Coordinates of C-alpha atoms in Angstrom, one line a residue:
Chain A
M1 CA 30.1 19.9 47.1
I2 CA 28.1 19.4 43.9
D3 CA 27.0 16.4 41.9
R4 CA 29.5 15.9 39.2
L5 CA 26.8 15.1 36.7
D6 CA 25.7 18.7 37.3
I7 CA 28.9 19.9 35.4
H8 CA 27.8 18.0 32.4
A9 CA 24.1 19.2 32.6
W10 CA 25.8 22.8 32.8
V11 CA 27.9 22.2 29.8
D12 CA 24.9 20.8 27.9
G13 CA 22.8 23.9 28.9
E14 CA 20.3 21.8 31.0
L15 CA 20.5 23.8 34.2
D16 CA 18.4 26.6 35.4
S17 CA 20.1 29.8 36.3
D18 CA 20.0 29.3 40.0
R19 CA 21.7 25.9 39.8
Q20 CA 24.1 27.0 37.1
K21 CA 25.3 29.7 39.4
I22 CA 26.1 27.3 42.3
V23 CA 27.7 24.9 39.9
S24 CA 29.9 27.6 38.2
Q25 CA 31.0 28.7 41.6
A26 CA 31.9 25.3 42.7
V27 CA 33.8 24.6 39.6
E28 CA 35.8 27.8 39.7
A29 CA 36.8 27.1 43.4
D30 CA 37.9 23.6 42.9
P31 CA 40.8 22.7 40.4
A32 CA 39.7 19.3 39.9
L33 CA 36.2 20.4 39.0
T34 CA 37.6 22.9 36.8
A35 CA 39.6 20.2 34.8
E36 CA 36.5 18.2 34.7
Y37 CA 34.7 21.2 33.3
H38 CA 37.4 21.8 30.7
A39 CA 37.6 18.1 29.6
I40 CA 33.8 17.8 29.1
V41 CA 33.9 21.0 26.9
L42 CA 36.8 19.7 24.8
T43 CA 35.4 16.3 24.5
K44 CA 32.1 17.9 23.2
T45 CA 34.1 20.3 21.0
V46 CA 36.2 17.3 19.4
L47 CA 33.0 15.3 18.6
R48 CA 31.2 18.3 17.1
S49 CA 34.3 19.3 15.0
K50 CA 35.4 16.0 14.0
C51 CA 32.3 14.2 13.2
A52 CA 31.2 15.2 9.9
T53 CA 27.6 15.1 8.8
E54 CA 26.9 12.2 6.4
Q55 CA 25.8 13.2 2.7
S56 CA 24.5 10.7 0.5
A57 CA 22.3 11.8 -2.5
E58 CA 21.9 8.3 -3.6
S59 CA 20.5 7.1 -0.2
W60 CA 18.3 10.2 -0.2
N61 CA 16.9 9.6 -3.6
A62 CA 16.1 6.0 -2.7
C63 CA 14.4 7.1 0.4
R64 CA 12.4 9.8 -1.4
E65 CA 11.3 7.2 -4.0
R66 CA 10.1 4.8 -1.2
I67 CA 8.2 7.7 0.3
R68 CA 6.5 8.5 -3.0
R69 CA 5.5 4.9 -3.7
L70 CA 4.2 4.6 -0.1
D71 CA 2.2 8.0 -0.6
Q72 CA 0.7 6.5 -3.8
D73 CA -0.4 3.3 -1.9
I74 CA -1.7 5.3 0.9
R75 CA -3.6 7.6 -1.5
I76 CA -5.1 4.9 -3.3
Q77 CA -6.0 2.9 -0.1
Q78 CA -7.8 6.0 1.1
F79 CA -9.6 6.7 -2.0
V80 CA -10.8 3.1 -2.3
G81 CA -11.6 3.1 1.5
R82 CA -13.5 6.3 1.2
Y83 CA -15.4 5.7 -1.9
A84 CA -15.7 1.8 -1.8
W85 CA -19.4 2.1 -1.5
G86 CA -19.6 4.6 -4.5
I87 CA -17.5 2.4 -6.7
C88 CA -19.6 -0.8 -6.0
G89 CA -22.7 1.6 -6.5
V90 CA -21.3 2.6 -9.9
F91 CA -20.5 -1.0 -10.9
L92 CA -23.9 -2.1 -9.9
A93 CA -25.6 0.9 -11.8
I94 CA -23.6 -0.3 -14.9
L95 CA -24.7 -3.7 -14.7
L96 CA -28.4 -2.6 -14.2
V97 CA -28.4 -0.2 -17.0
G98 CA -26.5 -2.9 -19.3
A99 CA -29.2 -5.1 -18.4
W100 CA -32.0 -2.8 -19.0
V101 CA -30.4 -1.8 -22.2
N102 CA -30.1 -5.4 -23.2
R103 CA -33.5 -6.2 -22.1
T104 CA -35.3 -3.2 -23.8
L105 CA -33.2 -2.5 -26.8
G106 CA -31.7 -5.9 -27.5
S107 CA -34.6 -8.1 -26.7
G108 CA -36.3 -7.7 -30.1
L109 CA -33.2 -9.7 -31.6
I110 CA -33.5 -13.5 -32.0
R111 CA -31.0 -15.9 -33.3
P112 CA -31.8 -19.4 -34.7
G113 CA -29.3 -21.0 -32.4
E114 CA -31.3 -19.5 -29.4
V115 CA -34.4 -20.8 -30.6
A116 CA -33.0 -24.3 -30.9
S117 CA -31.7 -24.2 -27.2
M118 CA -35.2 -23.2 -26.1
A119 CA -36.5 -26.6 -26.9
S120 CA -35.5 -28.0 -23.5
T121 CA -37.8 -25.6 -21.8
L122 CA -40.9 -26.8 -23.7
M123 CA -43.5 -28.9 -22.3
P124 CA -45.9 -30.8 -24.6
V125 CA -49.6 -29.8 -24.3
A126 CA -52.0 -32.6 -23.5
Q127 CA -54.0 -33.6 -26.7
P128 CA -57.8 -34.3 -26.7
R129 CA -58.4 -38.1 -27.1
T130 CA -59.9 -37.8 -30.5
T131 CA -59.0 -38.3 -34.1
E132 CA -61.6 -36.0 -35.6
P133 CA -59.8 -33.2 -37.5
D134 CA -62.3 -30.5 -36.6
K135 CA -61.8 -31.1 -32.9
M136 CA -58.2 -31.4 -33.2
H137 CA -58.2 -28.1 -35.2
Q138 CA -60.2 -26.2 -32.5
W139 CA -58.0 -27.7 -29.8
A140 CA -54.8 -26.6 -31.8
V141 CA -56.2 -23.0 -32.4
G142 CA -57.1 -22.7 -28.8
T143 CA -53.8 -23.7 -27.6
I144 CA -51.8 -21.3 -29.6
G145 CA -54.1 -18.6 -28.6
D146 CA -53.1 -15.1 -30.1
A147 CA -49.9 -16.2 -31.8
P148 CA -49.9 -15.0 -35.3
M149 CA -50.1 -18.2 -37.3
N150 CA -52.6 -20.1 -39.2
L151 CA -53.4 -23.6 -38.9
N152 CA -54.5 -24.8 -42.3
P153 CA -55.9 -28.5 -42.0
G154 CA -56.0 -28.7 -45.8
V155 CA -52.2 -28.5 -46.0
C156 CA -50.8 -30.0 -42.7
Q157 CA -52.2 -31.9 -39.9
V158 CA -51.3 -30.8 -36.2
R159 CA -49.4 -33.5 -34.5
S160 CA -48.3 -32.1 -31.2
I161 CA -48.0 -28.7 -29.6
S162 CA -45.4 -27.8 -27.0
T163 CA -45.3 -24.6 -25.0
G164 CA -43.0 -22.8 -22.5
Y165 CA -41.2 -19.7 -21.5
C166 CA -37.5 -18.8 -21.9
D167 CA -35.9 -15.5 -20.9
G168 CA -39.3 -13.9 -20.5
R169 CA -40.5 -15.1 -23.8
R170 CA -43.4 -17.3 -24.7
I171 CA -42.3 -20.1 -27.1
I172 CA -44.7 -22.3 -29.0
R173 CA -43.6 -25.2 -31.1
V174 CA -46.3 -26.7 -33.3
V175 CA -45.3 -30.0 -35.2
L176 CA -47.3 -30.4 -38.5
R177 CA -47.3 -33.2 -40.8
D178 CA -47.9 -33.5 -44.5
A179 CA -47.3 -35.9 -47.2
K180 CA -43.4 -35.3 -47.0
G181 CA -43.3 -35.7 -43.3
D182 CA -43.1 -33.6 -40.2
V183 CA -42.3 -30.0 -40.0
S184 CA -42.0 -27.8 -36.8
V185 CA -43.2 -24.3 -36.6
W186 CA -41.8 -22.1 -33.8
V187 CA -43.3 -19.0 -32.6
V188 CA -41.3 -16.8 -30.2
S189 CA -42.9 -13.7 -28.8
G190 CA -40.9 -10.4 -28.1
A191 CA -38.8 -10.7 -31.3
S192 CA -38.9 -8.2 -34.0
T193 CA -35.6 -9.1 -35.7
I194 CA -34.1 -12.4 -36.9
D195 CA -30.3 -12.5 -36.8
G196 CA -28.2 -14.9 -39.0
F197 CA -31.0 -15.5 -41.7
R198 CA -31.0 -14.0 -45.2
P199 CA -33.7 -13.0 -47.6
L200 CA -34.5 -15.7 -50.1
P201 CA -32.8 -15.2 -53.5
T202 CA -36.0 -15.6 -55.2
G203 CA -37.2 -12.5 -53.0
G204 CA -40.6 -12.5 -51.0
E205 CA -41.4 -11.9 -47.3
F206 CA -39.4 -14.8 -46.0
L207 CA -35.8 -15.1 -44.8
Y208 CA -34.0 -18.4 -45.1
G209 CA -31.1 -20.3 -43.2
R210 CA -30.6 -23.3 -41.0
M211 CA -31.8 -24.1 -37.5
N212 CA -30.6 -26.9 -35.6
G213 CA -29.0 -28.1 -38.8
L214 CA -32.3 -28.2 -40.7
P215 CA -33.3 -25.9 -43.5
S216 CA -35.5 -23.2 -42.2
L217 CA -37.8 -20.2 -43.3
A218 CA -38.5 -17.4 -40.9
W219 CA -40.4 -14.1 -40.7
T220 CA -41.6 -11.9 -38.0
D221 CA -45.1 -10.7 -37.5
N222 CA -46.4 -8.2 -34.9
G223 CA -43.7 -8.9 -32.2
Y224 CA -43.4 -12.5 -32.9
A225 CA -40.7 -14.5 -34.8
L226 CA -41.7 -17.5 -36.5
F227 CA -39.6 -20.3 -37.9
V228 CA -40.4 -23.2 -40.1
A229 CA -38.0 -26.1 -40.0
G230 CA -37.9 -29.5 -41.6
D231 CA -35.8 -31.7 -43.4
R232 CA -37.0 -30.7 -46.8
D233 CA -36.2 -28.4 -49.6
F234 CA -36.8 -24.6 -49.2
E235 CA -39.6 -24.7 -51.9
S236 CA -41.6 -27.1 -49.9
L237 CA -41.0 -25.3 -46.6
R238 CA -42.1 -22.0 -48.4
A239 CA -45.6 -23.7 -49.2
I240 CA -46.2 -24.4 -45.5
A241 CA -44.8 -21.0 -44.4
L242 CA -47.3 -19.4 -46.9
A243 CA -50.0 -21.6 -45.3
T244 CA -49.0 -20.6 -41.9
K245 CA -48.5 -16.8 -42.2
V246 CA -51.3 -14.8 -41.1
R247 CA -52.5 -12.5 -44.0
Chain B
M1 CA -8.0 15.2 -0.2
W2 CA -5.4 14.3 -2.8
L3 CA -3.9 17.6 -2.9
G4 CA -3.8 17.8 1.0
R5 CA -1.9 14.6 1.1
R6 CA 0.5 15.7 -1.8
S7 CA 1.3 18.9 0.0
A8 CA 1.8 17.0 3.3
R9 CA 4.3 14.8 1.4
E10 CA 6.0 17.7 -0.1
R11 CA 6.3 19.1 3.4
F12 CA 7.5 16.0 4.9
E13 CA 10.3 15.6 2.2
K14 CA 11.5 19.1 2.6
E15 CA 12.0 18.4 6.4
A16 CA 13.4 15.0 5.9
K17 CA 15.8 16.1 3.3
R18 CA 17.1 18.8 5.6
V19 CA 17.8 16.4 8.6
F20 CA 18.7 13.4 6.5
P21 CA 22.4 13.7 6.9
S22 CA 22.0 13.8 10.7
V23 CA 19.5 10.6 10.4
L24 CA 22.2 8.7 8.3
G25 CA 25.1 9.9 10.4
T26 CA 23.6 8.7 13.6
A27 CA 22.5 5.4 11.7
L28 CA 26.1 4.9 10.7
R29 CA 27.6 5.7 14.4
L30 CA 24.9 3.2 15.8
T31 CA 25.3 0.4 13.4
R32 CA 28.8 1.0 12.3
S33 CA 28.1 -0.5 8.8
R34 CA 27.2 1.5 5.8
E35 CA 24.9 -0.8 4.4
E36 CA 22.9 -1.3 7.7
A37 CA 23.0 2.3 8.3
E38 CA 21.4 3.2 4.9
D39 CA 18.8 0.6 5.5
L40 CA 18.2 1.9 9.0
A41 CA 18.0 5.6 7.9
Q42 CA 15.6 4.8 5.0
E43 CA 13.3 2.7 7.1
A44 CA 13.3 5.4 9.9
I45 CA 12.3 8.0 7.3
V46 CA 9.6 5.8 5.9
R47 CA 8.3 5.1 9.4
A48 CA 8.3 8.9 10.2
F49 CA 6.3 9.4 6.9
E50 CA 3.7 6.9 7.9
A51 CA 3.3 8.5 11.3
Y52 CA 3.8 12.2 10.1
D53 CA 0.2 13.1 10.9
R54 CA 1.0 12.3 14.6
F55 CA 4.0 14.5 14.6
D56 CA 3.3 17.4 17.1
G57 CA 5.3 20.0 15.1
T58 CA 7.9 20.9 17.6
N59 CA 11.1 19.4 16.8
F60 CA 11.3 17.3 13.7
K61 CA 14.8 16.3 13.9
A62 CA 14.5 15.0 17.5
W63 CA 11.3 13.3 16.6
I64 CA 12.9 11.4 13.8
L65 CA 16.0 10.7 15.6
R66 CA 13.7 9.2 18.4
I67 CA 12.1 6.9 15.6
L68 CA 15.6 5.9 14.4
T69 CA 16.9 5.0 17.8
N70 CA 13.8 3.2 18.7
L71 CA 14.1 1.3 15.4
F72 CA 17.7 0.4 16.0
I73 CA 17.0 -0.8 19.6
N74 CA 14.2 -3.0 18.7
K75 CA 15.3 -4.4 15.2
Y76 CA 18.9 -3.7 14.3
R77 CA 20.7 -4.0 17.8
R78 CA 20.3 -7.7 18.0
R79 CA 22.2 -8.0 14.8
T80 CA 24.9 -5.7 15.6
R81 CA 25.4 -5.8 19.0
G82 CA 28.4 -3.8 20.0
P83 CA 30.3 -3.4 23.4
Q84 CA 27.6 -3.3 26.1
I85 CA 27.4 -1.9 29.6
A86 CA 29.3 -4.4 31.8
S87 CA 26.4 -4.1 34.6
L88 CA 24.0 -1.7 35.9
E89 CA 26.2 -0.7 38.9
D90 CA 28.9 0.5 36.2
E91 CA 26.4 2.7 34.5
N92 CA 25.8 4.5 37.9
V93 CA 29.3 5.0 38.9
Y94 CA 30.8 8.3 38.0
E95 CA 33.8 8.2 36.1
P96 CA 35.5 11.5 35.8
V97 CA 36.2 12.7 32.2
A98 CA 39.5 14.5 33.3
E99 CA 42.4 12.6 34.4
E100 CA 43.2 13.1 37.8
G101 CA 45.6 15.9 38.2
S102 CA 46.0 16.7 34.5
E103 CA 45.0 19.9 32.7
P104 CA 43.0 19.3 29.6
D105 CA 44.8 20.4 26.6
A106 CA 43.1 22.0 23.7
Q107 CA 45.7 21.0 21.4
L108 CA 45.4 17.5 22.7
F109 CA 43.3 16.2 20.0
D110 CA 44.0 18.7 17.2
G111 CA 45.9 16.2 15.1
L112 CA 43.0 13.6 15.3
L113 CA 41.4 12.7 12.1
S114 CA 37.6 12.4 11.8
Q115 CA 38.1 8.8 11.2
E116 CA 40.0 8.4 14.3
V117 CA 37.4 10.1 16.3
E118 CA 34.7 8.0 14.8
E119 CA 36.7 4.8 15.6
A120 CA 37.2 6.0 19.2
L121 CA 33.4 6.8 19.5
G122 CA 32.7 3.2 18.2
K123 CA 34.5 1.9 21.1
V124 CA 32.2 3.4 23.4
P125 CA 29.6 0.8 24.7
E126 CA 26.5 1.2 22.7
D127 CA 23.8 2.6 25.3
F128 CA 26.7 5.3 26.3
R129 CA 27.5 5.9 22.7
T130 CA 23.9 6.5 21.8
A131 CA 23.4 9.1 24.4
V132 CA 26.8 10.9 23.4
I133 CA 25.9 10.8 19.7
L134 CA 22.4 12.4 20.3
S135 CA 23.6 15.1 22.8
D136 CA 27.0 16.0 21.5
I137 CA 26.7 15.6 17.7
E138 CA 23.0 16.1 17.3
G139 CA 22.5 18.5 20.1
L140 CA 19.4 16.8 21.5
S141 CA 18.1 17.9 25.0
Y142 CA 18.1 15.3 28.0
Q143 CA 14.5 15.0 27.7
E144 CA 14.4 14.1 23.9
I145 CA 17.3 11.8 24.5
A146 CA 15.3 10.2 27.3
D147 CA 12.4 9.8 25.0
A148 CA 14.5 8.3 22.1
T149 CA 16.0 5.7 24.2
N150 CA 13.1 5.0 26.7
V151 CA 14.9 5.6 29.9
P152 CA 14.6 8.4 32.6
V153 CA 16.6 11.6 32.3
G154 CA 18.6 10.6 35.2
T155 CA 19.9 7.6 33.3
V156 CA 20.7 9.8 30.3
R157 CA 22.7 12.1 32.6
S158 CA 24.9 9.2 33.9
R159 CA 25.1 7.5 30.4
L160 CA 26.3 10.9 29.0
A161 CA 29.0 11.3 31.8
R162 CA 30.3 7.8 31.5
G163 CA 30.2 7.8 27.7
R164 CA 32.4 11.0 27.6
A165 CA 34.7 9.7 30.1
I166 CA 35.1 6.5 28.1
L167 CA 35.6 8.4 24.8
R168 CA 38.0 10.8 26.3
R169 CA 40.1 7.7 27.5
E170 CA 39.8 6.2 24.0
L171 CA 40.7 9.5 22.4
E172 CA 43.8 9.8 24.5
Q173 CA 45.0 6.4 23.7
F174 CA 44.7 7.1 20.1
A175 CA 46.5 10.4 20.4
R176 CA 49.2 8.8 22.4
R177 CA 49.6 5.9 20.0
E178 CA 49.6 8.1 16.9
G179 CA 51.9 10.6 18.6
Y180 CA 49.6 13.5 18.7
L181 CA 49.6 13.8 22.5
K182 CA 52.4 16.1 23.7
Q183 CA 55.1 14.5 25.7
G184 CA 54.5 14.9 29.4
T185 CA 50.8 16.0 29.2
Q186 CA 49.6 12.6 30.7
E187 CA 52.8 11.1 32.1

């Protein structure tokens, strides 16, 4: 007597040759098992022959599209995952190079608006307790140091001096007074070009424009930009600028 | 790296296209809904692509049908629960495929249409039907079916036998009802 499941296994080709021999002999000898064998074969045959394969080009195309999108995502993820440090490094390098370029090539440029905004960084320098013009002059000359500006007591008196640093630049503001009132002279280091000012229509060495809403004259000298600003006409400012500019 | 991935995808697409009719057909026979079958088949293909680097290179069709069957069991079956096994004991009881004392007639089912066979197959409880589909239609081995359905080979054997017996009975009922069955064959 054989296990009837072995008949199925025989039909399905799942038996080794020895077992197959035993089962086939048993099936041949027993009409009931023979009927079972034929019924299994017939059922399998009916299924194979009647169950058609399913063709759907539309479904396959949709499937392939999903695979392609997924593949694209995977490739991007792999690329980013593998080269994340490199990508970050490139961005960092771009930032550093940009900063370096800005500092070295663009640092020579100064805008009057920048100068006005630098006022908040300035600290007044303590003045000597004297009213003697000579002592005040000495103090002022010593305070401005090597900045390329003349202090001419015959034209204006020094009222106050403030100094400070902004973006790595030394800034000096000297407030001068003459008969028409106060005038500020700004000295900014590390500036070789003045942006936004135009040459005076009368010609000459000065540029003119407005700084912080006040009429201003400006010029550059040996890596410094100098601005003279005051609430007065340009001709009057020019007189002070001429007295201040180092010859 | 990108070229390697592209060629892997092309290889996969070539293999998947070849077996897609089987995948879709099996999905259709498992879910018995065209819409769900297409979803299931597509999801199985996508899952297979994601896991393609873990494919052992032996039998692509069996591998992808295993993914499909697992996906069906874990995700789709809850929604499309078909006729189930009455009890565990039923599964282990041998039911003859041939009727007692009758001679199988090769012409018995000749008149049946594909649609009628599919309908009869749909009436077979799901676990038995899965085994029958994978074995008799897709030609998977017992071990491959066992892997696909997460059951021992012995269970596959008994499910196949039971499934074929039920299917045979359903086909006979169909044939008798539609008049394909020769008079006197069964009676």
